[in-house]
CSV table of C-alpha atoms and ligand atoms in Angstrom, one decimal:
chain,number,residue,atom,x,y,z
A,1,MET,CA,124.4,173.8,3.3
A,2,ALA,CA,126.8,176.0,1.4
A,3,GLN,CA,129.7,174.0,-0.6
A,4,PRO,CA,133.2,174.1,2.1
A,5,ASN,CA,136.0,176.1,0.9
A,6,PHE,CA,138.9,174.7,0.3
A,7,SER,CA,142.3,176.6,-0.3
A,8,ILE,CA,145.9,175.7,-0.3
A,9,GLU,CA,148.8,177.4,1.2
A,10,PHE,CA,152.4,177.5,-0.8
A,11,PHE,CA,155.9,179.5,0.2
A,12,PRO,CA,157.7,181.5,-2.0
A,13,PRO,CA,160.5,178.8,-3.5
A,14,LYS,CA,164.1,180.7,-2.9
A,15,THR,CA,165.5,178.8,-5.9
A,16,ALA,CA,165.2,178.0,-9.6
A,17,ASP,CA,164.7,174.2,-8.7
A,18,GLY,CA,162.2,175.2,-6.2
A,19,VAL,CA,160.1,177.7,-8.9
A,20,GLU,CA,160.0,174.4,-11.2
A,21,LYS,CA,158.9,172.0,-8.3
A,22,LEU,CA,156.3,174.5,-7.0
A,23,ARG,CA,155.5,174.8,-11.0
A,24,ALA,CA,154.5,171.0,-11.2
A,25,THR,CA,153.1,170.8,-7.8
A,26,ARG,CA,150.4,173.6,-8.1
A,27,GLY,CA,149.7,171.8,-11.6
A,28,ARG,CA,148.7,168.6,-9.7
A,29,LEU,CA,146.6,170.6,-6.9
A,30,ALA,CA,144.9,172.6,-9.6
A,31,ALA,CA,143.2,170.2,-10.2
A,32,LEU,CA,141.9,169.2,-7.1
A,33,ASN,CA,140.0,172.7,-7.8
A,34,PRO,CA,140.4,174.7,-4.6
A,35,ALA,CA,138.8,178.0,-4.3
A,36,TYR,CA,142.3,179.7,-4.1
A,37,PHE,CA,145.8,179.2,-3.8
A,38,SER,CA,147.6,181.8,-1.1
A,39,VAL,CA,151.7,182.6,-0.9
A,40,THR,CA,153.2,183.5,1.9
A,41,PHE,CA,155.3,186.4,2.7
A,42,GLY,CA,158.4,186.7,5.0
A,43,ALA,CA,159.4,189.3,7.3
A,44,GLY,CA,162.8,190.9,7.0
A,45,GLY,CA,162.8,191.3,3.1
A,46,THR,CA,163.2,187.3,3.1
A,47,THR,CA,160.7,186.3,0.4
A,48,GLN,CA,158.8,189.4,-0.4
A,49,LYS,CA,159.3,189.9,-4.1
A,50,GLY,CA,158.7,186.0,-4.2
A,51,THR,CA,155.1,186.2,-2.9
A,52,LEU,CA,154.1,189.0,-5.7
A,53,ASP,CA,156.3,187.1,-8.6
A,54,THR,CA,154.5,183.5,-7.6
A,55,VAL,CA,150.8,184.8,-6.9
A,56,LEU,CA,151.3,186.7,-10.5
A,57,GLU,CA,152.8,183.7,-12.4
A,58,MET,CA,149.8,181.5,-10.5
A,59,ARG,CA,147.1,184.4,-12.1
A,60,ALA,CA,148.6,184.2,-15.4
A,61,GLU,CA,147.8,180.8,-15.4
A,62,GLY,CA,144.5,180.9,-14.6
A,63,LEU,CA,144.6,180.4,-11.1
A,64,ALA,CA,142.9,182.0,-8.0
A,65,ALA,CA,146.2,183.0,-6.0
A,66,ALA,CA,146.1,186.0,-2.9
A,67,PRO,CA,149.4,187.0,-1.2
A,68,HIS,CA,150.1,187.3,2.1
A,69,LEU,CA,151.3,190.5,3.6
A,70,SER,CA,153.0,191.1,7.1
A,71,CYS,CA,153.9,194.3,8.4
A,72,ILE,CA,156.5,193.7,11.1
A,73,GLY,CA,160.0,195.9,10.6
A,74,GLY,CA,157.9,197.3,8.0
A,75,ASP,CA,156.9,201.0,7.5
A,76,GLU,CA,154.0,202.9,5.9
A,77,PRO,CA,156.0,203.6,2.9
A,78,SER,CA,157.3,200.3,2.2
A,79,ILE,CA,153.7,198.7,3.1
A,80,ARG,CA,151.8,201.1,0.5
A,81,GLU,CA,154.1,200.3,-2.1
A,82,ILE,CA,153.4,196.7,-2.2
A,83,LEU,CA,149.3,197.6,-1.5
A,84,GLN,CA,149.8,199.4,-4.6
A,85,GLN,CA,151.5,196.9,-6.2
A,86,TYR,CA,148.7,194.5,-5.7
A,87,GLN,CA,146.1,196.9,-6.6
A,88,ALA,CA,147.8,197.5,-10.0
A,89,ASN,CA,147.8,194.1,-10.4
A,90,ASP,CA,144.2,193.7,-9.7
A,91,ILE,CA,144.9,191.3,-6.6
A,92,ARG,CA,141.7,191.8,-4.6
A,93,LYS,CA,142.6,189.7,-1.3
A,94,LEU,CA,144.9,189.1,0.8
A,95,VAL,CA,146.1,187.3,4.1
A,96,ALA,CA,147.1,190.0,7.0
A,97,LEU,CA,149.8,189.5,9.4
A,98,ARG,CA,151.9,190.6,12.0
A,99,GLY,CA,155.1,188.2,10.8
A,100,ASP,CA,157.8,187.0,12.9
A,101,MET,CA,161.2,188.7,12.6
A,102,PRO,CA,164.0,186.3,11.9
A,103,SER,CA,166.7,186.4,14.7
A,104,GLY,CA,168.9,189.1,14.7
A,105,TYR,CA,166.6,191.8,13.8
A,106,GLY,CA,165.1,193.9,15.7
A,107,LEU,CA,161.1,194.9,16.0
A,108,GLY,CA,161.2,198.4,14.8
A,109,GLY,CA,158.9,199.6,11.9
A,110,SER,CA,155.6,201.4,12.3
A,111,PHE,CA,153.2,198.4,12.8
A,112,ARG,CA,153.4,196.2,16.2
A,113,TYR,CA,150.1,194.1,15.5
A,114,ALA,CA,148.3,193.1,12.5
A,115,SER,CA,145.3,195.0,13.8
A,116,GLU,CA,147.4,198.0,12.9
A,117,LEU,CA,147.8,196.7,9.5
A,118,VAL,CA,144.0,195.6,8.9
A,119,GLU,CA,143.4,199.4,9.8
A,120,PHE,CA,146.1,200.7,7.5
A,121,ILE,CA,145.2,198.7,4.6
A,122,ARG,CA,141.4,200.0,5.1
A,123,LYS,CA,142.9,203.7,5.3
A,124,GLU,CA,144.8,203.4,2.4
A,125,THR,CA,142.5,201.4,-0.4
A,126,GLY,CA,139.1,201.5,1.4
A,127,ASP,CA,136.8,197.7,0.9
A,128,TRP,CA,139.5,196.8,-2.2
A,129,PHE,CA,140.5,193.8,-0.2
A,130,TRP,CA,138.7,191.5,1.2
A,131,ILE,CA,141.2,190.6,4.0
A,132,ASP,CA,141.8,187.4,5.9
A,133,VAL,CA,143.7,187.6,9.3
A,134,ALA,CA,145.2,184.6,11.7
A,135,ALA,CA,143.0,183.0,14.5
A,136,TYR,CA,144.7,180.8,17.1
A,137,PRO,CA,142.7,178.5,19.0
A,138,GLU,CA,145.0,177.2,21.0
A,139,MET,CA,146.3,180.6,21.8
A,140,HIS,CA,149.2,182.4,20.0
A,141,PRO,CA,152.2,182.0,22.0
A,142,GLN,CA,153.2,185.3,23.0
A,143,ALA,CA,149.7,186.2,24.2
A,144,ARG,CA,149.0,186.9,27.6
A,145,SER,CA,146.1,184.4,27.8
A,146,PRO,CA,143.3,182.8,25.9
A,147,GLN,CA,140.9,185.3,26.9
A,148,ASP,CA,143.5,188.4,25.8
A,149,ASP,CA,144.6,186.6,22.6
A,150,LEU,CA,140.7,186.6,21.6
A,151,GLN,CA,140.2,190.2,22.2
A,152,ASN,CA,143.3,191.2,20.3
A,153,PHE,CA,141.2,188.7,17.8
A,154,ALA,CA,138.5,190.8,17.8
A,155,ARG,CA,140.6,194.0,17.2
A,156,LYS,CA,141.8,192.5,13.9
A,157,ILE,CA,137.9,192.0,12.7
A,158,GLN,CA,136.7,195.5,14.3
A,159,ALA,CA,140.1,197.1,12.1
A,160,GLY,CA,138.0,195.8,9.3
A,161,ALA,CA,139.1,192.1,8.3
A,162,ASN,CA,136.8,189.8,6.6
A,163,ALA,CA,137.5,186.6,7.9
A,164,ALA,CA,139.8,184.4,9.2
A,165,ILE,CA,142.6,181.1,8.6
A,166,THR,CA,143.8,179.5,12.3
A,167,GLN,CA,147.2,177.9,13.1
A,168,TYR,CA,146.9,174.4,12.7
A,169,PHE,CA,145.9,172.1,15.5
A,170,TYR,CA,145.0,168.7,16.0
A,171,ASN,CA,142.4,169.0,18.8
A,172,ALA,CA,139.4,169.9,17.2
A,173,ASP,CA,137.5,170.7,20.6
A,174,ALA,CA,140.1,173.8,20.4
A,175,TYR,CA,138.8,174.8,17.3
A,176,PHE,CA,134.8,174.8,18.2
A,177,GLN,CA,135.9,176.3,21.4
A,178,PHE,CA,137.2,179.1,20.1
A,179,ILE,CA,134.3,179.9,17.2
A,180,GLU,CA,132.0,179.6,20.4
A,181,ALA,CA,134.0,181.9,22.4
A,182,ALA,CA,134.1,184.2,19.6
A,183,ALA,CA,130.6,184.0,18.5
A,184,LYS,CA,129.6,185.3,22.5
A,185,ILE,CA,131.7,188.6,22.0
A,186,GLY,CA,129.9,188.9,18.4
A,187,ILE,CA,132.0,187.9,16.2
A,188,HIS,CA,130.5,186.0,13.1
A,189,THR,CA,133.0,185.9,10.6
A,190,PRO,CA,134.2,182.6,9.0
A,191,ILE,CA,137.0,181.3,10.9
A,192,VAL,CA,138.6,178.7,8.6
A,193,PRO,CA,140.9,175.9,9.9
A,194,GLY,CA,144.0,175.8,8.7
A,195,ILE,CA,145.5,172.0,8.3
A,196,MET,CA,149.1,170.8,8.7
A,197,PRO,CA,149.4,167.4,6.9
A,198,ILE,CA,151.4,164.7,8.8
A,199,THR,CA,154.3,164.0,6.9
A,200,ASN,CA,157.8,164.1,8.9
A,201,PHE,CA,157.9,163.8,12.5
A,202,THR,CA,160.5,165.7,13.3
A,203,GLN,CA,159.9,168.5,11.2
A,204,LEU,CA,156.5,168.7,12.7
A,205,MET,CA,157.5,168.9,16.1
A,206,ARG,CA,160.3,171.7,15.1
A,207,PHE,CA,157.3,173.7,13.9
A,208,SER,CA,154.7,172.8,16.2
A,209,ASP,CA,157.6,174.3,19.0
A,210,MET,CA,157.5,177.4,17.3
A,211,CYS,CA,154.4,178.3,16.6
A,212,GLY,CA,152.7,177.0,19.7
A,213,ALA,CA,150.3,174.5,18.3
A,214,GLU,CA,149.6,171.1,20.3
A,215,ILE,CA,150.6,167.4,19.3
A,216,PRO,CA,148.5,165.4,21.4
A,217,ARG,CA,150.5,163.2,23.5
A,218,TRP,CA,148.6,160.1,21.9
A,219,ILE,CA,149.9,161.6,18.3
A,220,ARG,CA,153.3,162.6,19.5
A,221,LEU,CA,153.8,158.9,21.1
A,222,LYS,CA,152.5,156.8,18.1
A,223,LEU,CA,154.5,159.0,15.5
A,224,ALA,CA,157.9,158.5,17.9
A,225,SER,CA,156.9,154.7,17.9
A,226,TYR,CA,157.6,154.6,14.1
A,227,GLY,CA,161.0,155.9,14.1
A,228,ASP,CA,162.7,156.4,10.7
A,229,ASP,CA,159.3,154.2,9.5
A,230,SER,CA,158.3,157.0,6.9
A,231,ALA,CA,155.3,155.0,5.3
A,232,SER,CA,154.1,154.3,8.6
A,233,ILE,CA,154.3,158.1,9.9
A,234,LYS,CA,152.3,159.2,6.3
A,235,ALA,CA,149.9,156.3,6.7
A,236,PHE,CA,149.1,157.3,10.4
A,237,GLY,CA,149.4,161.2,9.8
A,238,LEU,CA,146.5,160.7,6.8
A,239,ASP,CA,143.9,158.9,8.9
A,240,VAL,CA,144.5,160.8,11.7
A,241,VAL,CA,144.3,164.3,9.9
A,242,SER,CA,141.8,163.5,7.7
A,243,LYS,CA,139.6,162.0,10.5
A,244,LEU,CA,139.9,165.8,11.8
A,245,CYS,CA,139.0,167.6,8.8
A,246,GLU,CA,135.6,165.3,9.0
A,247,GLN,CA,135.0,165.7,12.2
A,248,LEU,CA,135.6,169.9,11.6
A,249,LEU,CA,133.6,169.9,8.6
A,250,ALA,CA,130.7,168.2,10.3
A,251,GLY,CA,130.7,170.6,12.8
A,252,GLY,CA,130.1,173.5,10.6
A,253,ALA,CA,133.5,174.6,9.6
A,254,PRO,CA,133.5,177.1,6.6
A,255,GLY,CA,136.2,175.5,4.7
A,256,LEU,CA,139.5,174.0,5.2
A,257,HIS,CA,143.1,175.8,4.9
A,258,PHE,CA,145.7,173.3,3.7
A,259,TYR,CA,149.3,174.4,4.7
A,260,SER,CA,150.6,172.3,2.4
A,261,MET,CA,154.7,173.0,2.3
A,262,ASN,CA,154.9,173.2,-1.5
A,263,GLN,CA,154.1,169.5,-1.6
A,264,SER,CA,151.2,167.5,-3.6
A,265,GLU,CA,150.8,164.3,-2.1
A,266,PRO,CA,149.6,164.7,1.4
A,267,VAL,CA,146.8,167.7,1.0
A,268,THR,CA,145.8,165.4,-2.4
A,269,GLN,CA,145.6,162.3,-0.3
A,270,ILE,CA,143.6,164.0,2.5
A,271,TRP,CA,141.3,165.8,-0.1
A,272,GLN,CA,140.5,162.4,-2.1
A,273,ARG,CA,139.2,161.1,1.4
A,274,LEU,CA,137.1,164.7,2.0
A,275,VAL,CA,135.3,164.3,-1.3
B,1,FAD,C1,147.0,181.2,8.5
B,1,FAD,C2,148.2,182.1,9.0
B,1,FAD,C3,149.3,182.5,7.6
B,1,FAD,C4,150.5,183.4,7.9
B,1,FAD,N1,151.2,183.0,7.3
B,1,FAD,C5,152.5,184.0,7.2
B,1,FAD,C6,153.5,184.8,6.4
B,1,FAD,O1,152.8,184.8,5.2
B,1,FAD,N2,154.3,185.1,7.0
B,1,FAD,C7,154.3,185.1,7.7
B,1,FAD,O2,156.2,186.2,8.5
B,1,FAD,N3,153.8,184.9,9.1
B,1,FAD,C8,153.0,183.9,8.6
B,1,FAD,N4,152.5,183.5,9.8
B,1,FAD,C9,152.8,183.5,11.3
B,1,FAD,C10,152.3,185.0,12.0
B,1,FAD,O3,152.9,186.0,11.1
B,1,FAD,C11,153.2,184.9,13.2
B,1,FAD,O4,151.8,183.6,13.9
B,1,FAD,C12,152.5,186.1,14.3
B,1,FAD,O5,153.4,185.6,15.5
B,1,FAD,C13,151.6,186.3,14.8
B,1,FAD,O6,150.9,186.8,13.7
B,1,FAD,P1,149.5,187.9,13.5
B,1,FAD,O7,149.1,188.3,12.4
B,1,FAD,O8,148.5,186.5,14.5
B,1,FAD,O9,149.7,188.9,14.7
B,1,FAD,P2,148.6,189.7,16.2
B,1,FAD,O10,147.5,189.5,15.5
B,1,FAD,O11,149.4,191.1,16.0
B,1,FAD,O12,149.1,188.9,17.5
B,1,FAD,C14,150.2,188.8,17.7
B,1,FAD,C15,150.5,188.4,18.9
B,1,FAD,O13,150.4,189.9,19.9
B,1,FAD,C16,149.2,190.2,20.8
B,1,FAD,N5,148.6,191.5,20.1
B,1,FAD,C17,147.5,191.5,19.0
B,1,FAD,N6,147.6,192.9,19.3
B,1,FAD,C18,147.9,192.9,20.6
B,1,FAD,C19,147.4,194.5,21.3
B,1,FAD,N7,146.5,195.9,20.7
B,1,FAD,N8,148.1,194.5,22.6
B,1,FAD,C20,149.0,193.8,23.5
B,1,FAD,N9,149.1,192.5,22.5
B,1,FAD,C21,148.2,192.3,21.2
B,1,FAD,C22,148.1,188.7,20.2
B,1,FAD,O14,147.3,188.2,21.1
B,1,FAD,C23,149.2,188.0,19.8
B,1,FAD,O15,150.1,187.1,20.5
B,1,FAD,C24,150.7,182.7,9.7
B,1,FAD,C25,150.1,182.0,10.5
B,1,FAD,C26,148.7,181.8,9.7
B,1,FAD,C27,147.8,181.5,11.0
């Protein structure tokens, strides 16, 4: 069996202190030898320059780094300019997303869906980029139904995406069912599970409410029962997420993509249990 690809996601820091911290974090995570790092891209102009700056700094350090690119609120000239910047810097891989507008912003822009962005990237740059897109084993929160969401996912593959990374989830069955449903409609591109370490209950509940990821009742209750006992939350989270990763890899997942939240320790601890 091919060696699974492990990758790690960062967000671009907003402060000088955050930049320094990320340097230290990625130094530690680079020792794990991931296939690549990816760097998120904020909608509405929040962290867009930070994405390229972070990717370039990492590449200068000899690390494989891929930018995300989200299209909501953007127009063709602005996305074209970003693609040209990426090409000029010999970036060959990106993660193409619709993005979410910060509250208070209207939708606007030339792109409604990530499939339109993928189409535009292919039209503008041919096969220059390897394009990853997002997939939702538990359904994107704005989709009308799981079937609709799967069809919309298929549009992104048909538009030219090479592979996908999922939203995080804690039910392995949701992932395997999604892979099966995708295969049934002819999608055999790699779909890599996104993995969110569990370290902070309040933060996890907040993110999960926003992105539609389900925290199974037994996990929620257990985490809530620890109250402020952060060490127990982390130890339990490490067990749960490591077992999830083992299950996913044993079931044939082509790799794992870790949402690091710019922290090295949770990813390192899970990783060490897997290798
Ligand atoms: C791996 C990963 C990385 C991410 N990185 C970032 C990032 O860097 N920056 C950021 O801002 N956000 C990021 N996100 C969050 C993402 O932008 C949001 O989840 C967003 O709400 C949807 O993006 P998408 O690319 O999946 O959108 P889409 O694939 O466009 O789907 C969005 C919704 O529209 C529906 N839809 C799609 N096409 C159609 C159609 N033709 N007709 C009707 N409905 C349709 C879908 O079913 C879905 O409900 C990331 C998510 C993941 C999973």
